[in-house]
Amino acid sequence: MIYLDNHATTAVHPEVVEAMMPFLTEHFHNPSSGYRASRIVKNTIAEARGQVAELIGAREEEVIFTGCGTESNNMVLKSLARIYGRKTSRVITGEIEHSAVLRPCQAMEDVGFEVHRCGVDGEGRLRLDEFREACEGAETGFSSIMWANNETGVIQPVGEACEIAKENGIAFHTDAIQAVGKTTVNVREVPVDFLSISGHKFHAPKGIGALYLREGIRFEPLIRGGGQEFGHRSGTENVAYIAGLGKAAALMKTALEKDQHAKIAANRDHLEKRLCEEIEGVTLNGSREHRVPTCAHVSFEECEGAGLLILLDEAGVQVSTGSACMTGKQQPSHVQKAMGISDEQAKSSLRISFSSFTTREDTDEAVERIKMAVKKLRQVQGGSGVGPVVVYS
């Protein structure tokens, strides 16, 4: 099996599993208790907090642990909604955000908030002129712009957007779930107010995330109780998973410092080059210059992405489509629509995403199997580009 769906989730690193195991067995104690064994657990949480902080250039006390990236996004947006209120504030976001941002914003709009959604250009990058106009026209408010897109891997101009927001007194949150661990993210160089992290996107387990809160920033907790996480997120800490997230952060920091991600980018570029040279009608979507090293977003003329997905799954290659299937009818994703990609091209898209575990042999074998799947599907669809979603061997 060749796994090329690393933007959906990544395999847990063996060293992360090793770091977690003692806290699932021997060191099971509650970190809030007062005896020696609990202090060992409490110190582990502090160490992991420091590891996550180092990865993003933050202070330890600016990092809190959450259950996942979606929780981190919701915590920030709902906190800001309570702080600013709906009477005079404006919510500013992007058209290509993840649903963990778009749906909370829609919920705010439903109860009377003014929500402004900024568009992107043909390469999938935020239109800064629209963002500036939205910020300058706001009496007060807050913004949320992702660091890197989950579907295309395109890196957004977060530094410029953050600067514009600050100039206009607009609080700035970034969903950095697809950026942290894949590219350099430093909250001192890009002074965002809030930043969301998800562990399973960089070889930690599912069910653990983190949230960066700039020191001194106002924050209203969503979960209240025993006052854990500096009072920002109550509940007994998930120690084993926190230890795993810390270890994964340390591994990613080392990989970035040693430019080990260049190998990932090389495999991605190799796959794209071969696909373009060896298959007719291939289009690469999104910016080539501004993107994380882990993602290729590719359209195949006269092929349905859903059909390709099924054939590749049967051939032992795991990827994802560049569009969502809803109630049995394939629709172009909101990301591709925002980029101006045609419905036909959008429905023929695949997201192929890599990790440090992806080898050159995997990459070459995946290309061969994609070539066979495209050929077979085009024969079935008869060159029309429209055919059955389910393709029988």
XYZ file of C-alpha atoms in Angstrom:
393
model
C 0.000 0.000 0.000
C 1.308 3.452 -0.971
C -0.029 6.132 1.343
C -0.200 9.584 -0.266
C -2.930 11.268 1.779
C -0.808 12.960 4.411
C -2.868 16.159 4.432
C -5.738 14.054 5.767
C -3.576 12.519 8.497
C -0.042 11.251 9.006
C 1.309 8.027 10.448
C 2.342 8.358 14.081
C 6.132 8.464 14.260
C 7.677 5.470 16.110
C 9.552 7.833 18.430
C 6.252 9.541 19.250
C 4.683 6.203 20.164
C 7.684 5.442 22.372
C 7.335 8.800 24.131
C 3.647 8.192 24.790
C 3.751 4.630 26.126
C 4.971 5.289 29.708
C 1.971 7.561 30.272
C -0.448 4.880 29.146
C 1.071 2.352 31.546
C 3.345 3.274 34.450
C 2.844 7.049 34.723
C -0.954 7.191 34.658
C -1.306 9.689 37.501
C -3.309 12.908 37.530
C -0.918 15.835 37.059
C -2.940 17.953 39.510
C -2.325 15.614 42.442
C 0.296 16.436 45.046
C 2.502 13.354 45.299
C 5.827 12.620 43.630
C 4.487 10.413 40.835
C 2.133 13.188 39.758
C 4.987 15.664 39.609
C 6.678 13.432 37.017
C 3.546 13.670 34.883
C 3.235 17.416 35.448
C 6.864 17.929 34.395
C 6.225 15.971 31.206
C 3.401 18.350 30.290
C 5.709 21.308 30.890
C 8.420 19.740 28.722
C 5.968 19.102 25.886
C 4.660 22.642 26.145
C 8.206 23.898 25.733
C 8.746 21.670 22.682
C 5.628 22.992 20.948
C 6.555 26.557 21.883
C 10.042 26.126 20.394
C 8.600 24.839 17.128
C 6.622 28.055 16.572
C 8.906 30.555 18.342
C 6.537 31.127 21.265
C 6.924 31.306 25.039
C 5.837 28.249 27.000
C 3.057 30.111 28.798
C 1.566 31.127 25.440
C 0.773 27.524 24.461
C -2.261 25.605 25.682
C -3.208 22.045 24.792
C -6.556 21.205 23.200
C -8.306 18.137 21.835
C -7.711 18.933 18.150
C -7.280 21.712 15.624
C -11.018 22.128 15.142
C -11.392 22.738 18.863
C -8.584 25.307 18.761
C -10.275 27.185 15.911
C -13.670 27.145 17.597
C -12.243 28.225 20.955
C -10.660 31.316 19.420
C -13.563 32.352 17.210
C -16.189 31.894 19.907
C -14.021 33.722 22.423
C -13.590 36.654 20.027
C -17.318 36.690 19.266
C -18.101 37.020 22.972
C -15.461 39.723 23.474
C -16.364 41.915 20.494
C -20.112 41.301 20.215
C -22.196 41.602 17.093
C -23.398 45.211 17.182
C -20.373 47.046 15.776
C -17.750 44.393 14.986
C -16.881 42.777 11.664
C -15.619 39.219 11.199
C -13.109 38.950 8.356
C -12.058 35.619 6.893
C -11.233 33.963 3.568
C -13.334 32.038 1.075
C -10.944 29.058 1.142
C -10.799 28.490 4.898
C -11.369 25.067 6.418
C -14.904 24.291 7.552
C -13.647 24.515 11.153
C -13.430 28.281 10.520
C -16.134 28.805 7.893
C -18.915 27.113 9.843
C -18.349 29.014 13.105
C -18.281 32.212 11.021
C -21.529 31.194 9.350
C -23.052 30.553 12.776
C -22.037 34.080 13.815
C -23.564 35.515 10.674
C -26.788 33.647 11.413
C -27.143 35.523 14.715
C -26.368 38.963 13.333
C -22.597 39.332 12.968
C -21.302 40.995 9.834
C -18.998 38.460 8.143
C -16.759 39.485 5.250
C -15.214 36.668 3.199
C -12.196 37.673 1.107
C -11.464 36.012 -2.200
C -8.286 34.488 -3.631
C -6.491 34.799 -6.949
C -6.101 32.047 -9.548
C -3.137 30.605 -7.628
C -5.225 30.229 -4.481
C -3.684 33.116 -2.494
C -5.605 35.674 -0.463
C -6.450 38.920 -2.252
C -4.765 41.364 0.090
C -6.574 44.331 -1.462
C -9.901 42.819 -0.401
C -8.544 42.031 3.048
C -7.230 45.577 3.486
C -10.532 47.069 2.382
C -12.437 44.859 4.824
C -10.132 45.792 7.710
C -10.148 49.529 6.945
C -13.924 49.539 6.729
C -14.406 47.881 10.100
C -15.134 49.897 13.226
C -13.787 46.972 15.248
C -13.565 43.212 14.875
C -11.386 40.182 14.295
C -10.009 38.111 11.442
C -9.062 34.512 10.678
C -6.825 33.639 7.717
C -5.255 30.195 7.286
C -1.468 29.841 6.974
C -1.594 27.043 4.374
C -4.561 25.575 2.561
C -5.468 21.989 3.371
C -6.529 21.152 -0.180
C -3.902 22.816 -2.375
C -1.055 23.325 0.098
C -0.796 26.964 -0.987
C 0.774 29.228 1.651
C -1.176 32.418 2.267
C 0.381 35.891 2.715
C -0.160 35.676 6.460
C 2.603 38.131 7.336
C 1.139 40.859 5.152
C -2.425 40.131 6.291
C -1.384 40.204 9.938
C 0.304 43.569 9.434
C -2.796 45.010 7.777
C -4.988 43.731 10.606
C -2.703 45.216 13.260
C -2.672 48.607 11.481
C -6.444 48.678 11.745
C -6.857 47.332 15.280
C -8.240 43.989 14.110
C -7.387 40.874 16.138
C -5.693 38.236 13.966
C -6.043 34.434 14.167
C -4.448 31.944 11.806
C -5.382 28.321 11.285
C -1.845 26.954 10.862
C -2.882 23.302 11.010
C -1.435 22.457 7.576
C 1.654 24.635 8.049
C 3.130 23.781 11.447
C 5.713 21.028 11.060
C 5.783 21.437 7.266
C 7.221 24.924 6.867
C 8.737 27.576 9.119
C 6.134 29.150 11.409
C 7.407 31.763 13.857
C 5.023 33.897 15.893
C 7.752 36.413 16.684
C 8.405 37.067 13.002
C 4.683 37.034 12.141
C 3.051 38.445 15.292
C -0.343 36.763 15.099
C -2.602 36.941 18.147
C -3.843 33.355 17.950
C -2.607 30.244 16.104
C -4.172 26.782 15.838
C -2.226 23.497 15.689
C -3.264 19.876 15.079
C -0.889 17.083 16.060
C -1.975 14.400 13.621
C -0.891 16.542 10.673
C 2.770 16.088 11.666
C 3.084 12.546 13.036
C 1.485 12.931 16.462
C -1.709 10.985 17.199
C -5.235 12.155 16.461
C -7.044 13.764 19.367
C -4.428 16.304 20.426
C -3.955 19.900 19.351
C -2.657 23.181 20.669
C -3.527 26.840 20.634
C -1.117 29.757 20.749
C -2.380 32.808 22.671
C -0.156 35.868 22.464
C 0.911 36.986 25.926
C -1.494 39.581 27.339
C -4.219 38.946 24.756
C -7.757 38.769 26.089
C -9.334 35.337 25.889
C -12.675 33.984 27.108
C -12.497 30.226 27.892
C -14.972 27.953 26.172
C -14.478 25.136 28.704
C -14.512 26.107 32.377
C -13.835 23.910 35.361
C -10.698 23.053 37.278
C -8.566 25.774 35.743
C -6.060 23.627 33.861
C -4.044 25.137 30.998
C -3.641 28.468 32.806
C -7.422 28.633 33.173
C -7.931 28.718 29.401
C -9.056 25.112 28.857
C -10.207 23.177 31.904
C -10.209 19.391 32.152
C -7.678 16.778 33.226
C -4.853 16.784 30.705
C -4.427 14.003 28.130
C -0.862 13.386 29.233
C 0.159 10.586 26.868
C -1.042 12.511 23.821
C 0.518 15.737 25.067
C 3.830 13.902 25.419
C 3.379 12.605 21.874
C 2.662 16.062 20.507
C 5.751 17.423 22.231
C 7.946 14.713 20.759
C 6.489 15.239 17.280
C 7.132 18.984 17.591
C 10.753 18.338 18.558
C 11.194 15.990 15.601
C 9.709 18.514 13.181
C 11.869 21.324 14.556
C 14.984 19.240 13.893
C 13.754 18.286 10.415
C 13.130 21.931 9.503
C 16.486 23.073 10.869
C 18.284 20.390 8.855
C 16.166 21.041 5.739
C 15.019 17.431 5.723
C 11.766 18.564 4.127
C 13.717 19.196 0.907
C 13.461 15.441 0.301
C 9.676 15.633 0.585
C 9.554 18.533 -1.875
C 11.854 16.639 -4.247
C 9.509 13.642 -4.284
C 6.504 15.901 -4.875
C 8.259 17.714 -7.725
C 9.383 14.405 -9.223
C 5.822 13.104 -9.214
C 4.465 16.295 -10.781
C 7.132 16.282 -13.491
C 6.480 12.677 -14.432
C 2.695 13.118 -14.455
C 2.942 16.153 -16.727
C 5.416 14.456 -19.087
C 3.821 11.006 -19.244
C 0.068 11.724 -19.156
C -1.742 14.056 -21.539
C -4.120 16.667 -20.147
C -2.567 17.137 -16.691
C -2.901 20.481 -14.883
C -1.160 21.454 -11.646
C -3.391 23.670 -9.509
C -2.305 26.397 -7.123
C 0.837 28.449 -6.660
C 4.082 26.659 -7.437
C 6.138 29.243 -5.550
C 4.141 29.626 -2.346
C 3.256 26.183 -1.000
C 4.187 23.622 1.623
C 6.491 20.815 0.419
C 3.963 18.090 1.109
C 1.167 18.644 -1.402
C 0.438 18.296 -5.112
C -3.025 19.217 -6.410
C -3.522 17.760 -9.880
C -6.338 17.670 -12.424
C -6.618 14.992 -15.116
C -8.544 15.979 -18.229
C -11.477 13.693 -19.130
C -11.340 11.841 -15.811
C -13.572 12.013 -12.767
C -11.578 12.327 -9.564
C -14.000 10.041 -7.739
C -13.490 7.306 -10.317
C -9.728 7.717 -10.146
C -9.883 7.503 -6.375
C -11.652 4.146 -6.545
C -9.313 2.690 -9.168
C -6.237 3.856 -7.273
C -7.568 2.437 -4.029
C -7.990 -0.917 -5.779
C -4.422 -0.539 -7.097
C -3.041 0.117 -3.613
C -2.559 3.907 -3.779
C -4.302 6.036 -1.182
C -4.968 9.643 -2.211
C -7.966 11.962 -1.935
C -10.096 13.865 -4.408
C -9.899 17.596 -4.763
C -13.642 17.841 -4.308
C -16.268 16.710 -1.847
C -18.998 14.125 -2.428
C -22.342 15.208 -1.059
C -25.491 13.092 -1.211
C -24.039 10.966 -3.982
C -23.358 13.930 -6.270
C -19.830 15.133 -6.758
C -19.487 18.898 -6.447
C -16.452 21.139 -6.882
C -14.978 22.184 -3.530
C -15.347 25.742 -2.289
C -11.566 26.122 -2.576
C -11.496 25.358 -6.285
C -14.544 27.523 -6.934
C -12.854 30.447 -5.188
C -9.775 29.940 -7.400
C -11.906 30.161 -10.537
C -11.286 26.546 -11.551
C -13.972 25.208 -13.884
C -16.389 22.591 -12.593
C -15.050 20.057 -15.087
C -11.448 20.592 -14.019
C -12.383 20.622 -10.350
C -14.186 17.303 -10.602
C -11.099 15.744 -12.196
C -8.770 16.673 -9.324
C -6.704 14.652 -6.898
C -4.829 15.819 -3.823
C -1.600 13.832 -3.493
C 0.206 14.551 -0.242
C 3.575 13.378 1.028
C 5.497 12.932 4.277
C 9.029 12.083 5.348
C 8.008 8.427 5.194
C 7.314 8.655 1.433
C 10.179 7.147 -0.572
C 11.236 7.781 -4.167
C 10.267 4.171 -4.901
C 6.766 4.872 -3.554
C 6.576 7.973 -5.707
C 7.601 6.232 -8.921
C 5.284 3.287 -8.315
C 2.414 5.680 -7.595
C 3.011 7.407 -10.937
C 2.828 4.081 -12.779
C -0.437 3.158 -11.062
C -1.919 6.622 -11.693
C -1.038 6.270 -15.389
C -2.861 2.936 -15.549
C -5.893 4.291 -13.683
C -6.173 7.354 -15.928
C -5.920 5.207 -19.060
C -8.567 2.796 -17.806
C -10.955 5.519 -16.712
C -10.669 7.415 -19.989
C -11.506 4.223 -21.844
C -14.556 3.654 -19.637
C -15.740 7.251 -19.943
C -15.142 7.332 -23.683
C -13.340 10.679 -23.655
C -16.407 12.568 -22.426
C -15.014 13.258 -18.981
C -18.359 12.101 -17.579
C -18.845 8.553 -16.434
C -19.809 6.343 -13.563
C -18.394 7.061 -10.138
C -18.092 3.339 -9.486
C -15.809 1.635 -12.004
C -15.765 -2.163 -12.069
C -12.608 -4.078 -12.920
